[in-house]
Each structure stands twice: as structure tokens, then as C-alpha cells.
CSV table of N, CA and C in Angstrom, one decimal:
chain,number,residue,atom,x,y,z
A,1024,UNK,N,39.6,-41.4,44.6
A,1024,UNK,CA,39.0,-42.1,45.1
A,1024,UNK,C,38.6,-41.9,46.7
A,1025,UNK,N,38.1,-41.8,46.6
A,1025,UNK,CA,37.3,-41.7,48.3
A,1025,UNK,C,37.3,-43.1,49.1
A,1026,UNK,N,36.8,-42.7,50.0
A,1026,UNK,CA,36.7,-43.9,51.3
A,1026,UNK,C,35.6,-44.3,51.0
A,1027,UNK,N,34.5,-43.8,50.7
A,1027,UNK,CA,33.1,-44.5,50.7
A,1027,UNK,C,33.2,-45.8,49.0
A,1028,UNK,N,34.0,-44.9,47.8
A,1028,UNK,CA,34.5,-45.8,46.7
A,1028,UNK,C,35.1,-47.2,47.4
A,1029,UNK,N,35.9,-47.4,47.9
A,1029,UNK,CA,36.8,-47.6,48.5
A,1029,UNK,C,35.7,-48.8,49.9
A,1030,UNK,N,35.5,-49.5,50.4
A,1030,UNK,CA,34.8,-49.7,51.6
A,1030,UNK,C,35.6,-51.0,51.6
A,1031,UNK,N,35.5,-51.1,53.7
A,1031,UNK,CA,36.9,-52.2,54.7
A,1031,UNK,C,35.5,-53.7,54.1
A,1032,UNK,N,37.1,-54.4,54.4
A,1032,UNK,CA,36.4,-55.7,54.1
A,1032,UNK,C,35.0,-56.2,55.1
A,1033,UNK,N,34.9,-55.4,56.5
A,1033,UNK,CA,33.8,-55.7,57.2
A,1033,UNK,C,32.8,-55.2,56.6
A,1034,UNK,N,33.4,-53.6,55.7
A,1034,UNK,CA,32.1,-53.1,55.8
A,1034,UNK,C,31.3,-54.0,54.2
A,1035,UNK,N,31.9,-54.6,53.4
A,1035,UNK,CA,31.8,-55.5,52.2
A,1035,UNK,C,31.0,-56.3,53.0
A,1036,UNK,N,31.7,-57.4,54.0
A,1036,UNK,CA,31.4,-58.3,54.6
A,1036,UNK,C,29.4,-58.2,55.0
A,1037,UNK,N,29.6,-56.9,55.6
A,1037,UNK,CA,28.2,-56.3,56.7
A,1037,UNK,C,27.2,-56.5,55.5
A,1038,UNK,N,27.5,-55.7,53.9
A,1038,UNK,CA,26.6,-55.6,53.3
A,1038,UNK,C,26.4,-56.8,52.4
A,1039,UNK,N,27.3,-58.0,52.0
A,1039,UNK,CA,26.6,-59.4,51.5
A,1039,UNK,C,25.8,-59.8,52.7
A,1040,UNK,N,26.3,-59.7,54.0
A,1040,UNK,CA,25.6,-60.5,54.6
A,1040,UNK,C,24.1,-59.7,54.8
A,1041,UNK,N,23.5,-58.5,54.7
A,1041,UNK,CA,22.4,-57.6,54.5
A,1041,UNK,C,21.8,-58.3,53.2
A,1042,UNK,N,22.6,-58.7,52.5
A,1042,UNK,CA,21.6,-58.9,50.9
A,1042,UNK,C,21.4,-60.5,51.1
A,1043,UNK,N,22.1,-60.9,52.1
A,1043,UNK,CA,21.6,-62.3,51.7
A,1043,UNK,C,20.7,-62.3,53.2
A,1044,UNK,N,20.7,-61.8,54.1
A,1044,UNK,CA,19.1,-61.5,55.0
A,1044,UNK,C,17.9,-61.7,53.6
A,1045,UNK,N,18.3,-60.2,53.1
A,1045,UNK,CA,17.0,-59.8,52.6
A,1045,UNK,C,16.5,-60.6,51.3
A,1046,UNK,N,17.5,-61.1,51.3
A,1046,UNK,CA,16.9,-62.6,49.7
A,1046,UNK,C,16.3,-63.7,50.7
A,1047,UNK,N,16.7,-63.8,52.0
A,1047,UNK,CA,15.9,-65.0,52.4
A,1047,UNK,C,14.9,-64.6,53.3
A,1048,UNK,N,15.0,-63.5,53.6
A,1048,UNK,CA,13.6,-63.6,54.2
A,1048,UNK,C,12.8,-62.1,53.9
A,1049,UNK,N,13.5,-61.4,52.7
A,1049,UNK,CA,12.6,-59.9,52.3
A,1049,UNK,C,13.0,-58.9,53.4
A,1050,UNK,N,12.6,-57.8,53.0
A,1050,UNK,CA,13.3,-56.4,53.6
A,1050,UNK,C,12.3,-56.2,54.5
A,1051,UNK,N,13.3,-56.1,55.8
A,1051,UNK,CA,12.4,-55.7,56.5
A,1051,UNK,C,10.8,-54.6,56.5
A,1052,UNK,N,11.3,-53.7,56.2
A,1052,UNK,CA,10.4,-52.3,56.3
A,1052,UNK,C,10.4,-52.2,54.4
A,1053,UNK,N,9.4,-51.7,54.5
A,1053,UNK,CA,8.8,-51.1,52.8
A,1053,UNK,C,9.0,-50.4,52.4
A,1054,UNK,N,8.9,-50.5,51.1
A,1054,UNK,CA,9.0,-49.4,50.3
A,1054,UNK,C,8.5,-48.1,50.5
A,1055,UNK,N,7.2,-47.9,51.0
A,1055,UNK,CA,6.3,-46.9,50.9
A,1055,UNK,C,5.7,-46.9,52.8
A,1056,UNK,N,5.7,-45.1,53.0
A,1056,UNK,CA,4.9,-46.0,54.4
A,1056,UNK,C,3.6,-45.6,54.1
A,1057,UNK,N,2.8,-46.1,55.4
A,1057,UNK,CA,0.9,-46.9,55.1
A,1057,UNK,C,1.1,-44.9,54.9
A,1058,UNK,N,1.2,-43.9,55.4
A,1058,UNK,CA,0.4,-42.5,55.0
A,1058,UNK,C,0.9,-42.3,53.4
A,1059,UNK,N,2.0,-42.8,53.1
A,1059,UNK,CA,2.0,-42.9,51.2
A,1059,UNK,C,1.3,-43.6,50.6
A,1060,UNK,N,0.7,-44.8,51.0
A,1060,UNK,CA,-0.3,-45.2,50.2
A,1060,UNK,C,-1.9,-45.3,50.5
A,1061,UNK,N,-2.3,-45.5,49.4
A,1061,UNK,CA,-4.1,-45.2,49.3
A,1061,UNK,C,-4.5,-46.3,50.1
A,1062,UNK,N,-6.0,-45.1,50.4
A,1062,UNK,CA,-5.9,-46.7,51.5
A,1062,UNK,C,-7.2,-48.1,50.7
A,1063,UNK,N,-6.9,-48.8,50.1
A,1063,UNK,CA,-7.5,-50.0,50.0
A,1063,UNK,C,-7.9,-51.1,50.3
A,1064,UNK,N,-8.6,-51.8,49.8
A,1064,UNK,CA,-9.6,-52.2,50.8
A,1064,UNK,C,-8.7,-53.4,51.6
A,1065,UNK,N,-7.2,-53.8,51.3
A,1065,UNK,CA,-6.7,-54.2,51.9
A,1065,UNK,C,-6.2,-54.1,52.9
A,1066,UNK,N,-5.9,-52.7,52.9
A,1066,UNK,CA,-5.6,-51.7,54.1
A,1066,UNK,C,-6.7,-51.7,55.5
A,1067,UNK,N,-7.7,-52.0,54.8
A,1067,UNK,CA,-9.0,-51.6,56.0
A,1067,UNK,C,-9.7,-53.0,55.9
A,1068,UNK,N,-8.7,-54.2,56.4
A,1068,UNK,CA,-9.5,-55.7,56.7
A,1068,UNK,C,-10.3,-55.5,57.8
A,1069,UNK,N,-12.0,-55.6,58.4
A,1069,UNK,CA,-12.6,-55.8,59.3
A,1069,UNK,C,-12.2,-57.0,58.9
A,1070,UNK,N,-13.3,-57.6,60.6
A,1070,UNK,CA,-14.1,-58.7,59.9
A,1070,UNK,C,-14.8,-59.3,59.5
A,1071,UNK,N,-15.6,-58.9,58.7
A,1071,UNK,CA,-15.7,-59.6,56.9
A,1071,UNK,C,-14.7,-60.3,56.7
A,1072,UNK,N,-13.9,-59.5,56.6
A,1072,UNK,CA,-12.8,-60.2,55.4
A,1072,UNK,C,-12.0,-61.2,56.1
A,1073,UNK,N,-12.2,-61.5,57.6
A,1073,UNK,CA,-11.3,-62.3,58.5
A,1073,UNK,C,-12.5,-63.4,58.2
A,1074,UNK,N,-14.0,-63.3,58.2
A,1074,UNK,CA,-14.7,-64.6,58.4
A,1074,UNK,C,-15.0,-64.8,57.0
A,1075,UNK,N,-14.5,-63.6,55.8
A,1075,UNK,CA,-14.3,-64.9,54.3
A,1075,UNK,C,-13.4,-66.0,54.4
A,1076,UNK,N,-12.0,-65.0,55.1
A,1076,UNK,CA,-10.9,-65.6,54.8
A,1076,UNK,C,-10.5,-67.0,56.1
A,1077,UNK,N,-11.7,-67.1,57.0
A,1077,UNK,CA,-11.5,-68.0,58.3
A,1077,UNK,C,-10.7,-69.6,57.6
A,1078,UNK,N,-10.1,-70.0,58.0
A,1078,UNK,CA,-10.0,-71.5,57.3
A,1078,UNK,C,-10.8,-72.6,57.9
A,1079,UNK,N,-11.8,-73.9,57.1
A,1079,UNK,CA,-12.5,-74.7,57.6
A,1079,UNK,C,-13.0,-75.2,58.9
A,1080,UNK,N,-11.1,-75.4,59.3
A,1080,UNK,CA,-11.5,-76.0,60.6
A,1080,UNK,C,-11.5,-75.0,61.8
A,1081,UNK,N,-11.6,-73.5,61.6
A,1081,UNK,CA,-11.7,-72.9,62.6
A,1081,UNK,C,-13.6,-72.5,62.8
A,1082,UNK,N,-14.6,-72.7,61.8
A,1082,UNK,CA,-16.1,-72.8,61.8
A,1082,UNK,C,-17.0,-73.3,63.2
A,1083,UNK,N,-17.4,-72.6,63.5
A,1083,UNK,CA,-18.0,-73.5,64.6
A,1083,UNK,C,-19.0,-72.0,65.2
């Protein structure tokens, strides 16, 4: 058994805390980077997207 197979109590506690935070808030970093993803419409949101999705109370 190596040291990595038997983590210390502090390492186990840190892993549990990270897992709990990920469960609550989601992962901070995406699985892929922007340059690995295609240029989908979601990535190219322009003014027209914001105009279509503007809440009614912001009309004016």
C-alpha cells in the first residue's frame, strides 16, 4: 500500500469538503475550455440575444 492509497485524515476531510462544495455550488471550472468547444450560438451572444431575453420591466 502506498501513501496515496491511504490518505491522511486531513486529506480525507478536505476531499469531503470539496465534494460537498461541488454538490452545493457546482464545479467552478468547466470540463472543457472555450477553445475545445465549438462556436455555438450560446457562445456568441450579441445584443439581439439580450434584447430577446430582456425582462419586461426593463423595456423602455
